[in-house]
Coordinates of C-alpha atoms in Angstrom, one line a residue:
M1 CA -38.5 6.1 25.1
A2 CA -35.9 5.4 22.3
I3 CA -35.7 9.0 21.3
A4 CA -35.2 9.8 25.0
M5 CA -32.2 7.4 25.2
A6 CA -30.5 8.6 22.2
E7 CA -26.9 10.1 22.7
T8 CA -25.9 11.2 19.3
D9 CA -27.6 12.8 16.1
N10 CA -27.5 9.5 14.4
S11 CA -29.0 7.5 17.1
E12 CA -31.7 10.2 17.6
Q13 CA -32.5 9.8 13.8
L14 CA -32.6 5.8 14.3
A15 CA -34.9 6.4 17.2
N16 CA -37.0 8.5 15.1
I17 CA -37.2 6.1 12.3
Y18 CA -38.0 3.2 14.7
K19 CA -40.9 5.4 16.2
F20 CA -42.2 6.1 12.8
Y21 CA -42.0 2.3 12.0
E22 CA -43.7 1.2 15.2
D23 CA -46.4 3.9 14.7
A24 CA -46.8 2.7 11.0
R25 CA -46.8 -0.8 12.1
L26 CA -49.6 -0.3 14.9
E27 CA -51.8 1.8 12.4
M28 CA -51.6 -1.2 9.9
K29 CA -52.3 -3.8 12.8
A30 CA -49.3 -5.7 11.3
M31 CA -46.5 -7.6 13.4
D32 CA -42.9 -8.3 12.4
F33 CA -40.9 -11.5 13.4
D34 CA -40.0 -10.1 16.9
D35 CA -43.6 -9.2 17.5
L36 CA -44.8 -12.7 16.6
L37 CA -42.5 -14.1 19.5
I38 CA -42.9 -11.5 22.0
E39 CA -46.8 -11.0 21.7
A40 CA -47.3 -14.7 21.5
H41 CA -45.3 -15.1 24.9
K42 CA -47.2 -12.5 26.4
L43 CA -50.5 -14.0 25.5
L44 CA -49.7 -17.4 26.6
N45 CA -48.0 -16.2 29.9
H46 CA -51.0 -13.9 30.9
N47 CA -54.1 -15.7 29.4
V48 CA -54.7 -19.0 31.2
D49 CA -57.6 -20.0 28.9
V50 CA -55.4 -19.5 25.7
R51 CA -52.4 -21.3 27.4
T52 CA -54.5 -24.4 28.7
K53 CA -56.0 -24.7 25.0
W54 CA -52.5 -25.1 23.5
Q55 CA -51.3 -27.2 26.5
N56 CA -54.1 -29.6 25.8
R57 CA -54.0 -29.6 22.0
L58 CA -50.2 -30.5 21.7
D59 CA -49.1 -34.1 22.5
Y60 CA -45.9 -33.9 20.8
I61 CA -43.5 -31.0 20.7
H62 CA -40.2 -31.3 18.6
V63 CA -37.6 -28.4 18.8
D64 CA -34.6 -28.4 16.3
E65 CA -31.4 -26.5 16.8
F66 CA -32.2 -25.8 20.4
Q67 CA -28.8 -24.4 21.2
D68 CA -30.0 -21.2 19.4
V69 CA -33.0 -20.4 21.0
D70 CA -33.3 -17.2 23.1
P71 CA -35.4 -16.6 26.4
V72 CA -38.2 -15.6 24.6
Q73 CA -38.3 -18.7 22.6
Y74 CA -37.6 -20.9 25.5
G75 CA -40.5 -19.3 27.4
I76 CA -42.9 -20.1 24.7
I77 CA -41.6 -23.6 24.4
R78 CA -42.2 -24.1 28.4
L79 CA -45.6 -22.4 28.4
I80 CA -47.0 -24.5 25.5
T81 CA -45.7 -27.9 27.3
G82 CA -48.5 -29.5 29.2
K83 CA -48.1 -32.0 32.0
H84 CA -48.7 -34.8 29.6
A85 CA -47.0 -33.7 26.4
F86 CA -44.0 -35.2 25.1
L87 CA -41.1 -32.6 24.6
C88 CA -38.1 -33.6 22.5
V89 CA -35.1 -30.9 22.0
V90 CA -32.3 -31.5 19.6
G91 CA -29.4 -29.3 20.0
D92 CA -25.5 -29.2 20.5
P93 CA -24.1 -26.8 23.4
D94 CA -20.6 -27.0 21.6
Q95 CA -22.3 -24.8 18.7
T96 CA -24.0 -22.3 20.6
I97 CA -22.3 -19.4 18.6
Y98 CA -25.3 -16.7 18.6
T99 CA -25.2 -15.2 22.1
W100 CA -25.0 -11.9 20.6
R101 CA -28.6 -12.7 19.0
G102 CA -29.7 -13.9 22.4
A103 CA -29.1 -17.3 22.5
S104 CA -27.6 -18.6 25.7
V105 CA -25.6 -22.0 26.3
D106 CA -27.2 -22.0 29.8
I107 CA -30.6 -22.6 28.4
I108 CA -29.6 -26.2 27.2
L109 CA -27.5 -26.9 30.2
R110 CA -30.2 -26.4 32.5
F111 CA -33.0 -28.1 30.6
N112 CA -33.1 -31.2 32.5
K113 CA -33.5 -29.0 35.8
D114 CA -36.4 -27.1 34.3
F115 CA -38.1 -30.4 32.9
E116 CA -38.0 -33.3 35.7
N117 CA -37.6 -37.0 34.6
C118 CA -35.8 -35.6 31.2
E119 CA -33.7 -38.4 29.4
T120 CA -30.5 -37.2 27.7
V121 CA -29.5 -38.9 24.6
I122 CA -25.8 -38.3 23.4
L123 CA -25.6 -38.5 19.6
D124 CA -21.8 -38.9 19.5
Q125 CA -21.2 -40.5 16.2
N126 CA -20.3 -38.1 13.5
Y127 CA -21.1 -38.6 9.9
R128 CA -19.0 -35.8 8.2
S129 CA -15.5 -35.5 9.4
T130 CA -12.3 -38.0 9.4
K131 CA -10.9 -39.1 12.5
P132 CA -7.9 -36.5 12.7
I133 CA -10.3 -33.5 12.2
L134 CA -12.8 -34.9 14.7
E135 CA -10.4 -35.9 17.3
A136 CA -8.6 -32.4 17.2
S137 CA -11.9 -30.7 17.3
N138 CA -13.0 -32.8 20.4
K139 CA -9.8 -31.8 22.1
V140 CA -10.1 -28.1 21.5
I141 CA -14.0 -27.7 22.4
S142 CA -12.9 -29.9 25.8
Y143 CA -11.3 -26.9 27.2
N144 CA -14.7 -25.3 27.7
Q145 CA -16.5 -25.5 31.2
D146 CA -19.8 -24.7 30.1
R147 CA -20.9 -27.9 28.0
I148 CA -22.3 -31.3 28.2
K149 CA -19.2 -33.7 28.1
K150 CA -19.2 -35.9 24.8
D151 CA -16.5 -37.2 22.5
L152 CA -17.6 -37.8 18.9
Y153 CA -16.5 -40.7 16.8
T154 CA -16.4 -41.3 13.3
Q155 CA -16.2 -44.4 11.1
I156 CA -15.6 -42.4 7.9
P157 CA -12.3 -43.5 6.3
G158 CA -9.4 -41.0 5.9
D159 CA -6.3 -40.1 7.8
D160 CA -5.2 -36.9 6.4
K161 CA -3.9 -34.7 9.2
I162 CA -4.7 -31.1 9.6
L163 CA -2.2 -28.8 7.7
L164 CA -0.8 -25.8 9.5
H165 CA 0.8 -23.2 7.7
A166 CA 2.4 -19.8 9.0
S167 CA 3.4 -17.0 6.8
S168 CA 5.8 -14.2 7.8
E169 CA 4.0 -11.6 5.8
E170 CA 0.4 -10.9 5.6
G171 CA 0.4 -11.0 1.7
D172 CA 2.0 -14.4 1.7
E173 CA -0.9 -16.1 3.4
P174 CA -3.3 -15.7 0.5
L175 CA -0.7 -16.6 -2.2
F176 CA -0.1 -20.0 -0.1
V177 CA -3.9 -20.6 -0.1
A178 CA -4.2 -19.8 -3.8
R179 CA -1.4 -22.2 -4.5
E180 CA -3.1 -25.1 -2.4
I181 CA -6.5 -24.4 -4.0
S182 CA -4.8 -24.6 -7.5
K183 CA -3.1 -27.8 -6.7
R184 CA -6.1 -29.4 -5.0
H185 CA -8.3 -28.5 -8.1
K186 CA -5.6 -30.0 -10.4
N187 CA -6.1 -33.3 -8.3
G188 CA -9.8 -33.3 -8.9
I189 CA -11.4 -31.4 -6.1
D190 CA -14.0 -29.0 -7.5
Y191 CA -13.9 -25.5 -6.4
K192 CA -17.4 -25.5 -5.0
D193 CA -16.1 -28.3 -2.6
I194 CA -13.6 -25.8 -1.1
A195 CA -14.3 -23.2 1.5
I196 CA -12.2 -20.2 3.0
L197 CA -13.6 -19.5 6.6
Y198 CA -12.6 -16.2 8.6
R199 CA -13.7 -14.8 12.0
S200 CA -14.7 -11.4 10.6
N201 CA -15.7 -10.2 7.2
Y202 CA -12.8 -7.8 6.7
S203 CA -10.6 -10.8 6.3
S204 CA -11.7 -11.5 2.9
R205 CA -9.8 -8.6 1.3
S206 CA -6.6 -10.1 0.7
F207 CA -8.0 -13.4 -0.5
E208 CA -10.3 -11.7 -2.9
R209 CA -7.4 -9.7 -4.4
V210 CA -5.5 -12.6 -4.8
F211 CA -8.1 -14.9 -6.1
R212 CA -9.1 -12.4 -8.8
T213 CA -5.4 -11.8 -10.0
V214 CA -4.6 -15.5 -10.3
G215 CA -8.2 -16.5 -11.5
I216 CA -9.9 -18.5 -8.8
P217 CA -13.6 -18.3 -9.0
Y218 CA -15.1 -17.2 -5.9
I219 CA -18.3 -16.1 -4.1
I220 CA -18.9 -14.1 -1.1
Y221 CA -21.4 -16.4 0.8
G222 CA -24.0 -14.4 2.7
G223 CA -22.0 -11.2 2.4
I224 CA -20.7 -8.3 0.1
R225 CA -17.2 -8.2 -1.6
F226 CA -14.8 -6.1 0.3
Y227 CA -14.4 -3.5 -2.3
E228 CA -18.2 -3.2 -2.8
R229 CA -18.8 -2.6 1.0
Q230 CA -20.4 0.9 1.7
E231 CA -17.5 2.3 3.9
I232 CA -14.8 0.9 1.4
K233 CA -16.5 2.7 -1.5
D234 CA -17.0 5.9 0.6
A235 CA -13.1 5.9 1.4
L236 CA -12.4 5.2 -2.2
A237 CA -14.5 8.1 -3.3
Y238 CA -12.7 10.5 -0.9
L239 CA -9.5 9.5 -2.3
K240 CA -10.5 9.8 -5.7
L241 CA -11.4 13.4 -5.2
C242 CA -8.0 13.9 -3.8
T243 CA -6.3 13.0 -7.1
Y244 CA -7.7 15.6 -9.5
P245 CA -6.1 19.2 -9.5
D246 CA -7.7 20.5 -12.7
E247 CA -11.5 20.7 -12.5
N248 CA -11.5 22.4 -16.0
D249 CA -10.4 19.2 -17.7
P250 CA -13.4 17.8 -19.5
E251 CA -12.5 14.0 -18.2
Q252 CA -13.2 15.5 -14.6
F253 CA -16.8 14.8 -14.9
S254 CA -16.0 11.4 -13.4
L255 CA -15.6 13.4 -10.2
D256 CA -19.4 13.8 -10.0
L257 CA -19.9 10.2 -8.9
A258 CA -17.5 10.5 -6.1
I259 CA -19.0 13.7 -4.8
L260 CA -22.6 12.3 -5.0
R261 CA -21.4 9.3 -2.8
V262 CA -19.8 11.3 0.0
I263 CA -21.3 14.8 -0.1
N264 CA -23.3 13.9 2.9
Q265 CA -21.0 11.2 4.4
P266 CA -21.2 12.4 7.1
R267 CA -24.3 14.7 6.9
R268 CA -23.6 18.1 5.7
G269 CA -27.2 19.5 5.3
I270 CA -27.0 19.5 1.6
G271 CA -30.3 18.0 0.6
Q272 CA -31.3 16.1 -2.4
K273 CA -33.2 19.0 -4.1
S274 CA -30.2 21.2 -3.4
I275 CA -28.1 18.5 -5.3
D276 CA -30.3 18.1 -8.2
A277 CA -30.2 22.0 -8.6
L278 CA -26.5 21.9 -8.7
R279 CA -26.5 19.1 -11.1
E280 CA -28.8 20.9 -13.6
E281 CA -26.7 24.3 -13.4
A282 CA -23.4 22.3 -13.9
A283 CA -24.9 20.7 -17.0
S284 CA -26.1 24.0 -18.4
R285 CA -22.7 25.4 -17.6
H286 CA -20.8 22.5 -19.1
I287 CA -18.7 22.0 -16.0
N288 CA -18.4 19.2 -13.5
L289 CA -20.2 19.2 -10.2
F290 CA -17.1 20.2 -8.0
E291 CA -16.4 23.2 -10.0
E292 CA -20.4 24.0 -9.7
M293 CA -20.0 23.9 -6.0
R294 CA -17.1 26.5 -6.1
D295 CA -19.0 28.9 -7.7
P296 CA -22.7 28.1 -7.4
L297 CA -25.0 30.6 -9.1
D298 CA -28.8 30.0 -8.3
I299 CA -29.0 28.8 -5.0
S300 CA -29.5 29.8 -1.4
N301 CA -26.9 31.4 0.7
A302 CA -27.1 28.6 3.3
I303 CA -26.5 25.7 1.0
K304 CA -23.6 27.9 -0.7
R305 CA -21.8 28.1 2.5
K306 CA -22.2 24.5 3.0
C307 CA -21.1 23.8 -0.6
E308 CA -18.1 26.2 0.1
G309 CA -17.2 24.2 3.4
F310 CA -17.1 21.0 1.3
V311 CA -14.9 22.3 -1.5
S312 CA -12.5 24.0 1.2
L313 CA -12.2 20.5 2.8
I314 CA -11.4 18.6 -0.4
L315 CA -8.8 21.4 -1.4
D316 CA -7.3 21.0 2.2
L317 CA -7.2 17.1 1.6
R318 CA -5.3 17.7 -1.8
S319 CA -2.8 20.1 -0.3
H320 CA -1.8 17.8 2.4
R321 CA -1.7 14.7 0.1
K322 CA 2.2 14.9 -0.3
D323 CA 2.8 15.3 3.5
Y324 CA 1.8 11.6 4.3
S325 CA 2.6 8.0 2.8
L326 CA -0.3 6.6 1.1
E327 CA -1.6 4.6 4.1
D328 CA -1.2 7.3 6.5
F329 CA -3.0 9.8 4.0
L330 CA -6.0 7.5 4.2
D331 CA -6.0 8.2 8.0
Y332 CA -5.8 11.9 7.4
V333 CA -8.7 11.7 5.0
L334 CA -10.9 9.7 7.2
D335 CA -10.2 12.0 10.3
K336 CA -10.5 15.5 8.5
T337 CA -13.6 14.5 6.8
G338 CA -15.2 13.2 10.0
Y339 CA -16.0 10.0 8.6
L340 CA -14.2 7.9 10.9
K341 CA -15.9 9.8 13.9
M342 CA -19.3 9.3 12.3
L343 CA -18.7 5.5 12.4
E344 CA -17.3 5.7 15.9
D345 CA -20.3 7.6 17.2
E346 CA -22.5 5.1 15.7
N347 CA -20.6 2.1 17.0
E348 CA -19.9 0.7 13.7
T349 CA -17.1 -1.7 14.7
E350 CA -17.4 -3.9 11.7
R351 CA -16.9 -0.9 9.3
I352 CA -14.0 0.7 11.2
E353 CA -12.4 -2.8 10.7
N354 CA -12.8 -2.8 7.1
L355 CA -11.3 0.5 7.0
K356 CA -8.3 -0.5 8.8
E357 CA -8.0 -3.5 6.4
L358 CA -8.2 -0.9 3.5
K359 CA -5.2 0.7 5.0
S360 CA -3.5 -2.8 5.1
D361 CA -4.4 -3.2 1.5
I362 CA -2.7 0.1 0.6
A363 CA 0.6 -0.9 2.6
Q364 CA 0.7 -4.3 1.0
S365 CA 0.2 -2.9 -2.6
L366 CA 3.2 -0.5 -1.7
K367 CA 5.1 -3.3 -0.5
E368 CA 4.7 -5.0 -4.1
D369 CA 5.3 -1.6 -6.0
P370 CA 7.2 1.1 -4.0
D371 CA 6.5 3.6 -6.7
M372 CA 2.8 3.2 -6.6
T373 CA 0.8 6.4 -6.6
L374 CA -2.8 7.2 -5.3
E375 CA -3.8 7.4 -8.9
T376 CA -2.4 3.9 -9.9
Y377 CA -3.7 2.4 -6.8
L378 CA -7.3 3.4 -7.6
Q379 CA -6.9 2.1 -11.1
D380 CA -5.8 -1.1 -9.6
V381 CA -8.7 -1.3 -7.3
S382 CA -11.2 -0.6 -10.1
L383 CA -10.2 -3.9 -11.6
F384 CA -11.5 -5.5 -8.7
T385 CA -15.0 -3.8 -8.6
D386 CA -16.4 -4.7 -11.8
K387 CA -19.7 -6.4 -12.0
T388 CA -18.5 -10.0 -12.3
S389 CA -21.5 -12.3 -11.2
D390 CA -21.4 -14.0 -7.9
L391 CA -23.6 -16.9 -9.3
A392 CA -21.0 -19.1 -10.6
L393 CA -21.8 -22.6 -9.8
N394 CA -18.2 -23.8 -9.4
S395 CA -16.7 -21.3 -7.2
V396 CA -14.8 -21.3 -3.9
S397 CA -16.8 -20.0 -1.0
L398 CA -15.6 -17.4 1.2
M399 CA -17.5 -16.8 4.4
T400 CA -17.5 -16.1 8.1
V401 CA -17.7 -18.9 10.4
H402 CA -21.1 -17.7 11.5
A403 CA -22.3 -17.9 8.1
A404 CA -20.7 -21.7 7.6
K405 CA -23.0 -23.0 10.5
G406 CA -24.7 -26.0 9.1
L407 CA -22.8 -26.4 5.9
E408 CA -20.0 -28.7 5.1
F409 CA -17.0 -28.9 2.5
D410 CA -14.6 -31.4 1.3
T411 CA -11.8 -29.0 1.9
V412 CA -11.7 -26.0 4.4
F413 CA -9.3 -23.3 4.9
L414 CA -9.4 -21.7 8.2
V415 CA -7.6 -18.4 7.5
N416 CA -6.4 -15.4 9.7
F417 CA -6.1 -17.7 12.7
N418 CA -4.3 -15.0 14.8
D419 CA -4.7 -14.1 18.4
G420 CA -6.7 -10.8 18.3
I421 CA -8.5 -12.0 15.2
F422 CA -9.7 -15.5 16.4
P423 CA -10.3 -15.4 19.2
S424 CA -11.3 -11.7 18.6
A425 CA -9.5 -8.9 20.7
R426 CA -12.7 -7.9 22.1
S427 CA -13.5 -11.2 23.5
V428 CA -10.3 -11.5 25.2
Q429 CA -10.1 -8.0 26.6
E430 CA -13.7 -7.5 27.6
G431 CA -15.7 -10.8 27.5
G432 CA -14.1 -12.9 30.1
R433 CA -14.4 -16.6 30.3
K434 CA -17.9 -16.9 28.8
S435 CA -16.9 -14.7 26.0
L436 CA -13.7 -16.7 25.1
E437 CA -15.6 -20.1 25.5
E438 CA -17.9 -18.7 22.8
E439 CA -14.9 -17.9 20.5
R440 CA -13.8 -21.6 21.1
R441 CA -17.2 -23.0 20.1
L442 CA -16.9 -20.9 16.9
C443 CA -13.5 -22.4 16.5
Y444 CA -15.1 -25.8 16.8
V445 CA -17.9 -25.1 14.3
A446 CA -15.1 -23.9 11.8
M447 CA -12.9 -27.0 12.1
T448 CA -15.9 -29.5 11.9
R449 CA -17.1 -27.9 8.5
A450 CA -14.3 -29.9 7.0
K451 CA -15.1 -33.5 5.7
R452 CA -11.6 -34.6 4.5
N453 CA -9.3 -31.7 4.6
L454 CA -8.5 -29.1 6.9
I455 CA -5.8 -26.5 6.6
I456 CA -5.2 -23.7 9.1
T457 CA -3.2 -20.6 8.2
W458 CA -2.0 -17.6 9.9
N459 CA 0.5 -14.8 9.4
T460 CA 2.8 -13.0 11.6
G461 CA 3.0 -9.7 9.9
Y462 CA 2.3 -6.4 11.2
S463 CA -1.4 -5.7 11.7
Y464 CA -3.1 -2.0 11.3
M465 CA -6.0 -3.7 12.9
L466 CA -4.4 -4.9 16.0
D467 CA -1.7 -2.2 15.9
T468 CA 1.0 -4.8 16.7
Y469 CA 2.7 -7.9 15.2
K470 CA 0.5 -10.9 15.0
T471 CA 0.8 -14.3 16.7
S472 CA -1.0 -17.5 16.0
S473 CA -4.2 -18.1 17.9
R474 CA -4.2 -19.4 21.4
F475 CA -6.5 -22.1 20.1
L476 CA -3.6 -23.6 17.8
M477 CA -2.0 -24.7 21.2
E478 CA -5.0 -26.7 21.9
I479 CA -5.0 -28.9 18.8
P480 CA -2.9 -32.0 19.6
K481 CA 0.1 -32.2 17.4
E482 CA -0.6 -35.9 16.7
Y483 CA -3.2 -34.9 14.4
T484 CA -1.5 -32.0 12.6
Y485 CA 1.6 -31.3 10.3
D486 CA 3.2 -28.4 8.9
D487 CA 4.7 -28.1 5.3
K488 CA 7.8 -26.4 6.3
P489 CA 10.8 -28.9 5.4
K490 CA 12.7 -30.0 8.4
P491 CA 16.4 -29.0 8.1
K492 CA 18.7 -31.6 7.2
V493 CA 20.9 -32.3 10.4
E494 CA 24.7 -33.5 9.6
Y495 CA 26.4 -34.8 12.5
T496 CA 30.2 -33.9 12.3
S497 CA 33.2 -34.5 14.9
N498 CA 33.0 -30.8 16.0
M499 CA 29.2 -31.4 17.2
M500 CA 30.2 -34.6 19.2
Q501 CA 32.8 -32.9 21.1
S502 CA 32.0 -32.4 24.9
S503 CA 34.2 -29.6 25.6
M504 CA 32.7 -26.8 23.6
S505 CA 33.9 -23.1 24.6
P506 CA 31.0 -20.9 25.9
S507 CA 31.0 -18.4 23.0
K508 CA 30.5 -21.5 20.7
Q509 CA 27.6 -22.8 22.9
T510 CA 25.9 -19.6 22.8
M511 CA 26.3 -19.4 19.0
K512 CA 24.9 -23.0 18.7
K513 CA 21.9 -22.2 21.0
N514 CA 21.3 -18.8 18.8
Q515 CA 21.2 -20.8 15.8
K516 CA 17.9 -22.6 16.5
F517 CA 16.0 -19.3 16.2
R518 CA 15.4 -17.6 13.0
K519 CA 13.2 -14.9 11.6
G520 CA 9.6 -15.9 11.4
D521 CA 10.1 -18.7 14.1
L522 CA 7.4 -19.2 16.6
V523 CA 8.5 -19.1 20.3
D524 CA 7.3 -19.5 23.8
H525 CA 8.3 -17.4 26.5
S526 CA 7.6 -18.4 30.4
V527 CA 6.1 -14.7 31.0
Y528 CA 4.9 -13.3 27.7
G529 CA 3.6 -16.4 26.1
Q530 CA 3.8 -17.2 22.5
G531 CA 5.5 -14.8 19.9
V532 CA 7.0 -14.6 16.7
V533 CA 10.9 -13.7 16.1
L534 CA 11.2 -10.5 14.0
K535 CA 14.9 -10.4 14.0
I536 CA 18.2 -12.1 15.4
E537 CA 21.1 -9.8 16.2
G538 CA 24.0 -11.7 17.8
N539 CA 22.6 -13.1 21.0
V540 CA 19.5 -10.5 21.0
A541 CA 16.0 -11.9 19.6
T542 CA 13.4 -9.2 18.6
V543 CA 10.2 -10.9 19.5
A544 CA 6.4 -9.8 18.8
F545 CA 4.1 -11.1 21.6
S546 CA 0.1 -10.4 22.0
H547 CA -1.0 -6.9 22.1
K548 CA -0.8 -6.8 25.9
F549 CA 3.1 -7.2 25.9
G550 CA 4.1 -5.9 22.5
V551 CA 7.8 -6.2 20.9
K552 CA 10.4 -7.2 23.2
K553 CA 14.2 -7.6 22.8
L554 CA 15.2 -10.7 24.8
N555 CA 18.3 -12.9 25.4
A556 CA 18.2 -15.5 22.8
S557 CA 20.0 -18.1 24.9
H558 CA 17.9 -17.6 27.9
P559 CA 16.0 -20.8 29.1
S560 CA 12.8 -18.9 29.4
L561 CA 12.5 -18.7 25.8
K562 CA 12.0 -21.8 23.6
K563 CA 10.8 -22.8 20.2
A564 CA 6.9 -23.4 20.0

């Protein structure tokens, strides 16, 4: 059935693997985790004797993390619960963040309808966070409709407000975070008590680069470092193949590793036996693998043609290298090699996001060094891909919010808090209210990982990911200002006689109004919503709004435009 449903070569290959796996599993009379659940549900549902046996055997049933159960698991719970059994479930619908795994907030919300005479006990005391963090989190989650109303309270001492920080450039955000970490570490907070939380894995890239540069130890909790991810290594390998015009240079044997990495990414039908034969022949001729593929000797004509196709592709990429800026050349490489199409056909959204982030990395590196070449960029990246151990005991933890569930830290940085990132663009554009509410639950989980200090940061630079200038997350507007502060010094106002004059000319009034807007300011527009000021020219403000509206030029003195 899976094979019949396959729409692409890759999905057909996966379907064949799945069929092979299922056939082998049945032959071995083995079960995997899903089978244990599905088959148990079938047995209990269709066999009255088995169901009755277990209902009579179990007097007390306790279920933890109930908000994460899926329909099959919930079905098992209902089937084994007899008329006289005591069933106790513990869960928080405000932390239902795994709907993509099958969990549903509706299960816990309808529990008291499925089980009559159910008693609900609200556990409303929080033993982790201080009042400002908890009250702000309570307010954010209160905007959700699908929830059991509750307001958590805490008796933990501490009144540090939530620090908000907006950076005008993408590269400034990780620098700010690094400075804050260094400052707090000097004040006695261990690195292991600090966490960087982000919505998606690709966000780790800029923070990894800065931390490695300034010497802050870190681990990627439950994930892989940015430059070690498969698609990043593949893209860098293709770029490496575009940097060597002279294959006869003995140092070019380092090309072999790059070729071996991408020769079948995407698939080109050059099998492992053919590759081994090419490598042996290259070694005997004392040439590198690329040179061997240009003129293979002892190999079939079919494989020879495929080798010629690969060589022609690389030579074409090299010939167009100077036609593009470095970041646009990456786009050209991913397109011409078919690598991007391969990921699109496989619906590999996260891997595509990582490649967009690689483009941002190149662009940021060019900002820092306008004279940077492809060779120097690859050399620079190689410094970030050594085998430094991830097992350092005293390290800052970088992780997605999903990975952070159940954890707690003294100090939490919630970073890349931008609309289109958190909440994700897909949840806003495709998911409707329920999807947005899950994003808000995710935000709630992120905020409540912090025990004493919560710092929320975002940047307003251009995003290759979103293809627009970024704005702060809509969830930021839901955090009460009484529980936050920003680190930007307030301008000192000196009252002069001129300011006290009641009769001011229109031109001067306009000038005064325009002075309230500066580059980088967050603004609210009555139609376009929240945006960031990119430029002020006279009475015209250039403002970047959300992806839906884009960049607008507006009358800076119009009452519809106000500071956020």
